[in-house]
């Protein structure tokens, strides 16, 4: 993801966690595990907002993501 305002953090993953993220990456057609972590965080925030407000927010746009 090319958002220059995004803060970078190092996250240590176990082999099992990395494998799960890599599977999600392949299913969603994302370029990297890093992109997958960002995609998952944004998806969770959107769903949480939908749950709280009862309204559906804007959908995530991913470059190179899987068309639905």
CSV table of C-alpha atoms in Angstrom, one decimal, residues 1 24-32 35-36 39 43 60-68:
chain,number,residue,atom,x,y,z
A,1,UNK,CA,0.0,0.0,0.0
A,24,UNK,CA,-5.4,-14.7,3.1
A,25,UNK,CA,-3.0,-12.8,0.8
A,26,UNK,CA,-3.4,-15.4,-1.9
A,27,UNK,CA,-7.2,-15.6,-1.6
A,28,UNK,CA,-7.6,-11.8,-1.7
A,29,UNK,CA,-5.0,-11.4,-4.5
A,30,UNK,CA,-2.8,-9.0,-2.4
A,31,UNK,CA,0.8,-8.3,-3.2
A,32,UNK,CA,2.4,-8.9,0.2
A,35,UNK,CA,-0.7,-5.4,2.4
A,36,UNK,CA,-2.8,-8.3,3.9
A,39,UNK,CA,-6.4,-5.0,4.4
A,43,UNK,CA,-11.9,-4.6,7.0
A,60,UNK,CA,-12.4,-0.8,0.6
A,61,UNK,CA,-10.7,-0.2,-2.7
A,62,UNK,CA,-7.6,-2.4,-3.2
A,63,UNK,CA,-5.3,-2.1,-6.1
A,64,UNK,CA,-4.5,-5.5,-7.5
A,65,UNK,CA,-7.2,-7.0,-5.3
A,66,UNK,CA,-9.5,-9.8,-6.4
A,67,UNK,CA,-12.5,-8.5,-8.3
A,68,UNK,CA,-15.8,-9.5,-6.8
